[in-house]
Coordinates of C-alpha atoms in Angstrom, one line a residue:
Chain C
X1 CA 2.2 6.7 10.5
X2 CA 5.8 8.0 9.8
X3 CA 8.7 5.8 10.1
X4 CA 10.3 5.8 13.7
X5 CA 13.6 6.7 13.9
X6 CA 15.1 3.7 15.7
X7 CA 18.5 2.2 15.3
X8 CA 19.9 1.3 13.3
X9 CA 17.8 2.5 10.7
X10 CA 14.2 4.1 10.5
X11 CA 11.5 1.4 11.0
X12 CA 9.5 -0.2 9.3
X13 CA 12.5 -0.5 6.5
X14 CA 10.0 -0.7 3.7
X15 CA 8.3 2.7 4.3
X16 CA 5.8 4.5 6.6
X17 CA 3.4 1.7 8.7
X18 CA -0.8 1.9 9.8
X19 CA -2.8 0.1 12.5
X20 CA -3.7 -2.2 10.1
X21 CA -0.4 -3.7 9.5
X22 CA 1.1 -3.2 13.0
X23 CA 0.5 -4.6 15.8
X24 CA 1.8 -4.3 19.6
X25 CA 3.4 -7.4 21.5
X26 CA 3.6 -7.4 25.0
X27 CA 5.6 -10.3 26.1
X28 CA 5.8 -11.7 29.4
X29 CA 4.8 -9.4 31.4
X30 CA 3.6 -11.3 34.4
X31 CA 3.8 -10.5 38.1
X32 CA 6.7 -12.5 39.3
X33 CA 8.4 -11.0 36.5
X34 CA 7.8 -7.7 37.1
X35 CA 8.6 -8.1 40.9
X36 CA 11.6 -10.2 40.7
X37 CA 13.4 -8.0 38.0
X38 CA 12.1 -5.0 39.9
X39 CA 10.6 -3.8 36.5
X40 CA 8.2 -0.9 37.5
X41 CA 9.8 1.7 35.8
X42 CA 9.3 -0.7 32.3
X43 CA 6.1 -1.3 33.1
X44 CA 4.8 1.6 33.3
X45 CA 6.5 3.2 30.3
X46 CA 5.1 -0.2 28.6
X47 CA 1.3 1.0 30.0
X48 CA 1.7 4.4 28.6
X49 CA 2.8 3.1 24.7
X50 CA -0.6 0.2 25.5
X51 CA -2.4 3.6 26.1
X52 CA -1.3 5.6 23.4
X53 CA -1.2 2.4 21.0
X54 CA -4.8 2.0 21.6
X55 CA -6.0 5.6 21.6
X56 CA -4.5 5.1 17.6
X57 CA -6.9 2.2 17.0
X58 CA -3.5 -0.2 17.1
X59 CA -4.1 -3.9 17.9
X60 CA -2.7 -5.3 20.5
X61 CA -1.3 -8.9 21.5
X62 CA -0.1 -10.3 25.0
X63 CA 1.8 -13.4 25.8
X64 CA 1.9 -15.0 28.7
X65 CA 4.4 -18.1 29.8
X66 CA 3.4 -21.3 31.7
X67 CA 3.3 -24.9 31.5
X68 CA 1.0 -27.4 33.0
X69 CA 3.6 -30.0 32.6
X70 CA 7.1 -29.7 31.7
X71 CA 8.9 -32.3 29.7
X72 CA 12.1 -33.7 31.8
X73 CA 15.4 -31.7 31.1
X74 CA 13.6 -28.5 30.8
X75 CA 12.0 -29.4 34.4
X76 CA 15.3 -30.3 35.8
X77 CA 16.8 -27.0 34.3
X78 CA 13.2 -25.3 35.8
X79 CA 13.4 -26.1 39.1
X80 CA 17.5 -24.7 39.4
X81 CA 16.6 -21.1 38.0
X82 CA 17.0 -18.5 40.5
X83 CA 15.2 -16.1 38.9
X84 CA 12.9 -16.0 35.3
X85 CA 11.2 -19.7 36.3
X86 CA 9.1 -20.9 34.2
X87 CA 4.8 -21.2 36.3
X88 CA 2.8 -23.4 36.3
X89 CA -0.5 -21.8 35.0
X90 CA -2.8 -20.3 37.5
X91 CA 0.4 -20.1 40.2
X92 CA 1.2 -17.2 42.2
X93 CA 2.9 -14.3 39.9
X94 CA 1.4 -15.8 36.5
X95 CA -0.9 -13.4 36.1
X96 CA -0.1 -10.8 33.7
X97 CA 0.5 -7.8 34.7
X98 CA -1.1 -5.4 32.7
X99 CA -4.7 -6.1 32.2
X100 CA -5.7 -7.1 28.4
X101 CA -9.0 -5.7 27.1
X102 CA -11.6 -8.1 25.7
X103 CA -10.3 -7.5 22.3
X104 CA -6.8 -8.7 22.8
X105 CA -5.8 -11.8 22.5
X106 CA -3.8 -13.2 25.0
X107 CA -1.7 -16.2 23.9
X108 CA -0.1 -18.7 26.3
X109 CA 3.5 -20.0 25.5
X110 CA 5.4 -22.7 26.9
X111 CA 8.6 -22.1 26.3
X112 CA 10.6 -18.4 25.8
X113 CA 9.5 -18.0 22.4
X114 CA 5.8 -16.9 22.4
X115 CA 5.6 -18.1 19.1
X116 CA 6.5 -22.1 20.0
X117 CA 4.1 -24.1 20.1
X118 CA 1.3 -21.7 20.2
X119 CA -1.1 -20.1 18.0
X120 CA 1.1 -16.4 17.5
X121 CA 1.9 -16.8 14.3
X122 CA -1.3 -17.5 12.9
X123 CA -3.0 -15.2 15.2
X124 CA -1.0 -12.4 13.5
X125 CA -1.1 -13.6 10.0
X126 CA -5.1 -13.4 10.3
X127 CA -4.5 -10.1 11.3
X128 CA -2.6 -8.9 8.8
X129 CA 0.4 -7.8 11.3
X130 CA 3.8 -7.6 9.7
X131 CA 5.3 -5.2 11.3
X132 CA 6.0 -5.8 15.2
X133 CA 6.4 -3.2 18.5
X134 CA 8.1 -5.3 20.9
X135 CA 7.9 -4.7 24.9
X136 CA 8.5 -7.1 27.4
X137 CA 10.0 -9.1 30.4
X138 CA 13.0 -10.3 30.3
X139 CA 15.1 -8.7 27.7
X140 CA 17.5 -12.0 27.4
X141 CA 14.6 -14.1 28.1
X142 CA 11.4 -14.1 26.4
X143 CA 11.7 -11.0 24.7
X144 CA 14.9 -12.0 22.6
X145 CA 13.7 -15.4 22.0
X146 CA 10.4 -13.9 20.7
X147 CA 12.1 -10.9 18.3
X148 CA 14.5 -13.7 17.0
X149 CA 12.2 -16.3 16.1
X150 CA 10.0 -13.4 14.3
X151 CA 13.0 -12.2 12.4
X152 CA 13.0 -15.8 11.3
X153 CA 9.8 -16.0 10.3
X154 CA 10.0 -12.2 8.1
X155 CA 8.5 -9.5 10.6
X156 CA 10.0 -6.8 10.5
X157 CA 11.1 -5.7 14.6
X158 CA 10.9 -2.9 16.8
X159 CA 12.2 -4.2 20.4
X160 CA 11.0 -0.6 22.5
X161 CA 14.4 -0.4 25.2
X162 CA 12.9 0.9 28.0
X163 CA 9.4 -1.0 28.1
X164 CA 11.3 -3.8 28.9
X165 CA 14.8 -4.9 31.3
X166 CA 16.8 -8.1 32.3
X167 CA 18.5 -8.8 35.7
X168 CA 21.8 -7.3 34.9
X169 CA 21.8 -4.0 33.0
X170 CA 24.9 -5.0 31.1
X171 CA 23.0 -8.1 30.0
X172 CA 20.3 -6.1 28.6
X173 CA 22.4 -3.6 27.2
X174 CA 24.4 -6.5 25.8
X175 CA 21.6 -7.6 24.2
X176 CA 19.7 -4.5 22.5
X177 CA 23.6 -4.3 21.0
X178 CA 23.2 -7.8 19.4
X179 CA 19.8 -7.1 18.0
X180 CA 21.1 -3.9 15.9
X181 CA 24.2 -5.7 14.8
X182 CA 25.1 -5.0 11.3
X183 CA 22.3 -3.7 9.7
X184 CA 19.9 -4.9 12.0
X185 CA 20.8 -8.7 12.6
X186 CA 17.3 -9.4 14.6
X187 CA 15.9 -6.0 13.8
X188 CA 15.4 -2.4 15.6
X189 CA 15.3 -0.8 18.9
X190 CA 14.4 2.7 19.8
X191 CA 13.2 4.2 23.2
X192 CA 9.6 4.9 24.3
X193 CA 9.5 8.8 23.8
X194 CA 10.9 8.1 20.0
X195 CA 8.2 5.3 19.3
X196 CA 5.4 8.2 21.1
X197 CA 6.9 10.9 18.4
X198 CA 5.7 8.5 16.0
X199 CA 2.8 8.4 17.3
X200 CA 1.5 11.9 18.2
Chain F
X1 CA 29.4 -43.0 34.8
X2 CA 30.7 -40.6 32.2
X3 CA 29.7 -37.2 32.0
X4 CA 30.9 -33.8 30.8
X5 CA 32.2 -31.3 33.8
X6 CA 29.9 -28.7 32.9
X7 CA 28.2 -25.6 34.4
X8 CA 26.1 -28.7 35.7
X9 CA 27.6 -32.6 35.0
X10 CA 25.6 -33.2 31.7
X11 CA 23.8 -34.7 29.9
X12 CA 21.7 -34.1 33.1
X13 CA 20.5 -37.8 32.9
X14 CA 23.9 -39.2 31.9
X15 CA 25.4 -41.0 31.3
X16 CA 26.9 -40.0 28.1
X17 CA 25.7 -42.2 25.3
X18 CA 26.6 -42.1 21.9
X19 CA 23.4 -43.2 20.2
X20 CA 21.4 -41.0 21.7
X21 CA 23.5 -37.3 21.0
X22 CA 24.8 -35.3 18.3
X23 CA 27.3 -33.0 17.4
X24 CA 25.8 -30.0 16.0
X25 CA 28.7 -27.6 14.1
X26 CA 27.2 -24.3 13.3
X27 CA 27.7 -22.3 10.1
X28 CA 31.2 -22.9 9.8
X29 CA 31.2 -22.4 5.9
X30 CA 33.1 -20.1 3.4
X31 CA 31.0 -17.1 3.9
X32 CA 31.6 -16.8 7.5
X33 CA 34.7 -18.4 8.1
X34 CA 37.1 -18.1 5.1
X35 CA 39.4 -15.8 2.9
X36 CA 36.7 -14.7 0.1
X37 CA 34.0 -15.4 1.5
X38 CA 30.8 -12.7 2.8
X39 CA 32.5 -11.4 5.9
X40 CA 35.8 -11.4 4.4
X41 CA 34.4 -9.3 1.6
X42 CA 32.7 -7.3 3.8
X43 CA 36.1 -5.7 5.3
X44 CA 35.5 -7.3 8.7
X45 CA 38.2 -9.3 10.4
X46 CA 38.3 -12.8 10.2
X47 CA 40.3 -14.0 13.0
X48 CA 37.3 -14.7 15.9
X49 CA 35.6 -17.0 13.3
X50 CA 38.7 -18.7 11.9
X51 CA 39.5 -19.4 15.8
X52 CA 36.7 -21.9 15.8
X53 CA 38.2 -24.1 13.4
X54 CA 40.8 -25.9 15.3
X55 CA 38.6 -26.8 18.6
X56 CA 36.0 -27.5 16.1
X57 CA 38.1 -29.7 14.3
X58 CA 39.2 -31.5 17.4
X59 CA 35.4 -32.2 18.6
X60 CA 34.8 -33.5 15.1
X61 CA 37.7 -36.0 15.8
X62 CA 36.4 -37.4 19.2
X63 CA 32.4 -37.5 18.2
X64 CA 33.6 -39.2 15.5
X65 CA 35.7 -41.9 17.4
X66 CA 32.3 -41.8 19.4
X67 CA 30.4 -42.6 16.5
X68 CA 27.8 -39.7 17.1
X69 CA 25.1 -38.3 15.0
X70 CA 26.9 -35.3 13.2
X71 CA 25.4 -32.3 12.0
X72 CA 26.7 -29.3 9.9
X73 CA 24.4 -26.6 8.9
X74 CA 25.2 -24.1 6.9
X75 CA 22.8 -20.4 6.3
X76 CA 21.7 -20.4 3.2
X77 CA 19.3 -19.8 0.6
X78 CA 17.4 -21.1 -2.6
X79 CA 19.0 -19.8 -6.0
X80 CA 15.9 -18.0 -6.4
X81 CA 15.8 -16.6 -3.1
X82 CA 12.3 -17.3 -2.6
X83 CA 13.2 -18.7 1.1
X84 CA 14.4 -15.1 2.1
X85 CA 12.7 -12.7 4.0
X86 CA 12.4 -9.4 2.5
X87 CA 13.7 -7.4 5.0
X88 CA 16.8 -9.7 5.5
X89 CA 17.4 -9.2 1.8
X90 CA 17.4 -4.9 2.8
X91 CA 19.6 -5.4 5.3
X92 CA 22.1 -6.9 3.9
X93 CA 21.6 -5.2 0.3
X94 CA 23.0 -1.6 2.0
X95 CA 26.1 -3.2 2.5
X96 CA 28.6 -3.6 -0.8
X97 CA 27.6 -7.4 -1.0
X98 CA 24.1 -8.4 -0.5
X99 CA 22.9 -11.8 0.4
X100 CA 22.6 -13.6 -3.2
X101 CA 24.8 -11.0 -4.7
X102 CA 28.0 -13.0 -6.7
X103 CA 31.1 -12.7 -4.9
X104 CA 34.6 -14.0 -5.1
X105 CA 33.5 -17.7 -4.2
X106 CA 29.8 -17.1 -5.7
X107 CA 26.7 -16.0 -4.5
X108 CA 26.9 -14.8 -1.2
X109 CA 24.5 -17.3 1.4
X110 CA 23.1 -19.4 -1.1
X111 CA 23.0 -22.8 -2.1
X112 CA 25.4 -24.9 -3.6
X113 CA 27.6 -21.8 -4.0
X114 CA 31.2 -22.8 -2.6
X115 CA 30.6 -19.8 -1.1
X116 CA 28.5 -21.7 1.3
X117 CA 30.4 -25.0 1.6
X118 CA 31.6 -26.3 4.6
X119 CA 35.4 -24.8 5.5
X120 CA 38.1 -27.8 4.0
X121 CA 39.5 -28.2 7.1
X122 CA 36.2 -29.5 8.7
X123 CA 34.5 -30.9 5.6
X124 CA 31.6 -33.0 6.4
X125 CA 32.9 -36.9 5.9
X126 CA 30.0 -39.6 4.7
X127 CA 26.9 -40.4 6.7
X128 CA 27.0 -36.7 8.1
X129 CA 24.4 -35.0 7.8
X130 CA 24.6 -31.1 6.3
X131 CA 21.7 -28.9 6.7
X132 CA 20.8 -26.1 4.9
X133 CA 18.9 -23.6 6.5
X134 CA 17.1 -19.8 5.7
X135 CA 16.8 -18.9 9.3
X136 CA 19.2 -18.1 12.3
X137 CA 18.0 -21.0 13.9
X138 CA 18.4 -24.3 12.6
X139 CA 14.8 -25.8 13.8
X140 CA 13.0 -22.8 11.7
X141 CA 11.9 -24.2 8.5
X142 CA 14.2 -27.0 8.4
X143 CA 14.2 -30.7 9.4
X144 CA 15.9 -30.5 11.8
X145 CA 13.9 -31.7 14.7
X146 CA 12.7 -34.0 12.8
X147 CA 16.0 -35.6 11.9
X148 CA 16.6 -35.4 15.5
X149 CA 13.5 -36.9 16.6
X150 CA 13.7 -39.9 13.9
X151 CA 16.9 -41.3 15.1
X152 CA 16.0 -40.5 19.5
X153 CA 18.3 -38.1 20.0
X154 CA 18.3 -35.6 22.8
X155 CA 21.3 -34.8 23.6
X156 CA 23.3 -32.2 21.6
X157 CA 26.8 -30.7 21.6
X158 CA 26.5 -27.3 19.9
X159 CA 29.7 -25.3 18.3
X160 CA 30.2 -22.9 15.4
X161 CA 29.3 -19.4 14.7
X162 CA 28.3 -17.3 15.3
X163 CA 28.0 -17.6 18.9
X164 CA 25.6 -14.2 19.4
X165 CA 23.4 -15.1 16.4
X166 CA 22.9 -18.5 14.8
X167 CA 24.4 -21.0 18.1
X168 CA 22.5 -18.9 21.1
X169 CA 19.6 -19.7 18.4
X170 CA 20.0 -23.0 18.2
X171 CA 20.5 -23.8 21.4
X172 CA 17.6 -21.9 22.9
X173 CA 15.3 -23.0 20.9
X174 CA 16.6 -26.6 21.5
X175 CA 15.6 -25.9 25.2
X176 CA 12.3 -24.7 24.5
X177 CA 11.9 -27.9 22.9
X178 CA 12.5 -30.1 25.8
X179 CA 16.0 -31.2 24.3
X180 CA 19.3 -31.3 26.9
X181 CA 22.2 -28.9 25.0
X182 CA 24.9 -28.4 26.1
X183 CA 27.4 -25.7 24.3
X184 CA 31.2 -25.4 23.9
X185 CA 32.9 -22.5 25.4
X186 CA 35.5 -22.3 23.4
X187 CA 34.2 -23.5 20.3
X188 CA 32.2 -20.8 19.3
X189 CA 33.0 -16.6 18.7
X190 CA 31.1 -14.1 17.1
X191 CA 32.6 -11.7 14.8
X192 CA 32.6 -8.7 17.3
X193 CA 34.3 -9.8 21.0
X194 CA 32.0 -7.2 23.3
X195 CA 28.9 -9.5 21.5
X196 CA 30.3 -12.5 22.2
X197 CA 31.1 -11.9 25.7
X198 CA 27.4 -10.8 26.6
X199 CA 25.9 -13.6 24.6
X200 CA 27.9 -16.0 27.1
X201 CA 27.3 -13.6 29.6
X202 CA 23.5 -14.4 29.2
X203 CA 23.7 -18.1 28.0
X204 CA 25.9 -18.8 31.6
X205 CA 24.4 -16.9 34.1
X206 CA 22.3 -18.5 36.9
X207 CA 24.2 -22.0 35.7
X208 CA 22.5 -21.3 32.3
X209 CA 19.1 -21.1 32.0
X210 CA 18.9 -22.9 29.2
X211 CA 21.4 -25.4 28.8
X212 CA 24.9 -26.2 29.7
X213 CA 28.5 -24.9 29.2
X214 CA 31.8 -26.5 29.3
X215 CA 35.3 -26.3 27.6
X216 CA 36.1 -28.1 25.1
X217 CA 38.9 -30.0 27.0
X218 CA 36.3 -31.3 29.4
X219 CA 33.6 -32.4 26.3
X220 CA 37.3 -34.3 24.6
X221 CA 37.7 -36.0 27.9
X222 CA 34.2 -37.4 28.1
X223 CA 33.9 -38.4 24.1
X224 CA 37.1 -39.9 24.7
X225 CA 35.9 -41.8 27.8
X226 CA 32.9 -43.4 25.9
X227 CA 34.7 -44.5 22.6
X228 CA 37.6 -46.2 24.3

């Protein structure tokens, strides 16, 4: 597949990218999410690029965020947050949103970053995936955590803007700007119907 | 009992106890900070990093009066480079000075370079600890949480830069992992203003999701409180 013109430069940087060293992340999206950050619109532009990720043989991974336990400050912290609370698993709005098929992995976080203490990373070394499509809820929250930490750990980023949104529009814009910084300071961002281009 | 006036009174079990938190200073090394180094070279205004120094200067003072743990990290690489991602070495090699290239102070973001030392004017004293690390955040491929965890520490004062890339880093991943931070407003910039307002835009809203905020008069106050 061609490169996707995202900004700031066409991704993947290192040349044209496959199914087979690609892979989709769909982070976070869970029902309270979606509800509380009234993200329908992202979600379904997110289940159209699922659709036509899967009709081009792409792979697929979902996180999900919950704790059984929480260790003290972060519980503290928890149980103050307004909105984007961390569940308990199994709770009411835990449940992700968009419905996994038996062949993607879904992978339980604790904390914002889905790669934290979880099996991500190695899930997606074993699969050969270095080269990430980013969608997810929320933008400031588990989606930024997520891109930064795999910027850190050398995969190269696509954060897709409208397949996923924050509480505050300026927040999210605010962060989509930080991403492309420079010359890509946590990696690339392009919208849906640029990433489907790619793809057609 | 003594605690910093923050977005919430912290540390959130206070009081405020020496032993038990650190003073984390971010990055605040040549290539960021200082007349020759990366960003300099670069063409890009110094003035937002260079800010930093003073207040960061002054919390040095205190924590050190307080006799707490003190961390400086700096970003930075092997000589051979083989700790750099490859697409962080593209990035920065379509810009005039590439990350290992030799610049006015040496290599740019690598180790042992003076390039990457520590700014004069906050130069590590003995018994602090300096940290190099390869990533944005200092707990990716680094000891840090180790070093952390060794000596019981939980509590930590975050300043530096920049505040949009390598400090909202470091502190969120600090919350994810169950420590109590607690960042200083006014110790911190980023090298463009609109990024640095909607980093702290993010980090405050809500009361801060995932940590605290305060000004660096307040954090003074409290230091000062605990080592008199």
């Amino acid at each position: 597949m061609k490169q996707i013109a995202a900004d700031p430069y066409p991704w993947p940087f290192d040349g044209a990218f496959s199914r087979e060293n690609t892979a989709f992340l769909i982070l976070g999206y869970q029902q309270r999410a979606v509800d509380e950050l009234a993200a329908h619109p992202a979600l379904a532009t997110t289940t159209e690029l699922l659709e036509r990720w899967r009709d081009a043989g792409g792979r697929t991974f979902f996180s999900r965020r919950g704790v059984e336990t929480l260790s003290s400050a972060r519980r503290w912290r928890n149980e103050r947050r307004q909105i984007d609370r961390i569940l308990r698993r199994g709770a009411p709005g835990w449940a992700l949103a968009v419905e996994p098929r038996d062949n993607e992995p879904v992978v339980d976080h604790v904390g914002d970053s889905a790669f934290y203490a979880s099996d991500l990373d190695h899930l997606l070394r074993r699969a050969n995936a270095k080269n990430l499509i980013m969608a997810g809820l929320p933008t400031d929250g588990i989606v930024h955590a997520t891109m930064r930490e795999a910027n850190d750990r050398g995969y190269e980023c696509l954060l897709v803007a409208d397949a996923c949104t924050a509480h505050d529009q300026a927040i999210h814009q605010g962060i989509l700007k930080i991403t492309v910084f420079g010359n890509g300071l946590f990696g690339t961002v392009a919208p849906a119907s640029v990433v489907f281009e790619a793809l057609a | 009992m003594t605690q910093v006036r923050a977005t919430y009174p912290w540390p959130i079990f206070g009081p405020l106890e020496p032993r038990r938190t650190a003073l984390i200073v971010i990055d605040m090394q040549v290539d960021f900070c200082a007349p020759g180094g990366w960003v300099d070279q670069l063409g890009e205004p110094l003035d937002n990093t260079r800010s930093v120094i003073e207040p960061v200067c002054r919390l040095l003072d205190v924590a050190r009066k307080g006799g707490l743990t003190i961390i400086h990290t700096r970003e930075c690489h092997r000589p051979d480079l083989s700790d750099l991602n490859a697409n962080k070495k593209w990035r920065s090699s379509v810009r005039e000075l590439g990350i290992g290239d030799l610049g006015v102070c040496g290599r740019v973001l690598v180790q042992g370079e003076d390039s990457s030392a520590i700014v004069p004017e906050l130069a590590p004293e003995p018994g602090e600890i300096v940290l190099d690390k390869p990533g944005k955040s200092a707990f990716f491929a680094t000891e840090f949480d180790n070093i952390l965890r060794a000596r019981a520490i939980d509590a930590l004062i975050l300043a530096g830069v920049t505040s949009d890339c390598c400090v909202q880093a470091t502190f969120r991943d600090a919350s994810d992992r169950g420590y109590d931070a607690l960042l200083v407003r006014d110790a911190t910039a980023a090298v463009d203003d609109a990024n640095h307002a909607a980093m702290l835009a993010s980090l405050e809203a809500f009361g801060g999701r995932w940590g605290a905020l305060a000004a660096l008069v307040d954090v003074e106050t409290a230091l000062a409180s605990v080592s008199a």
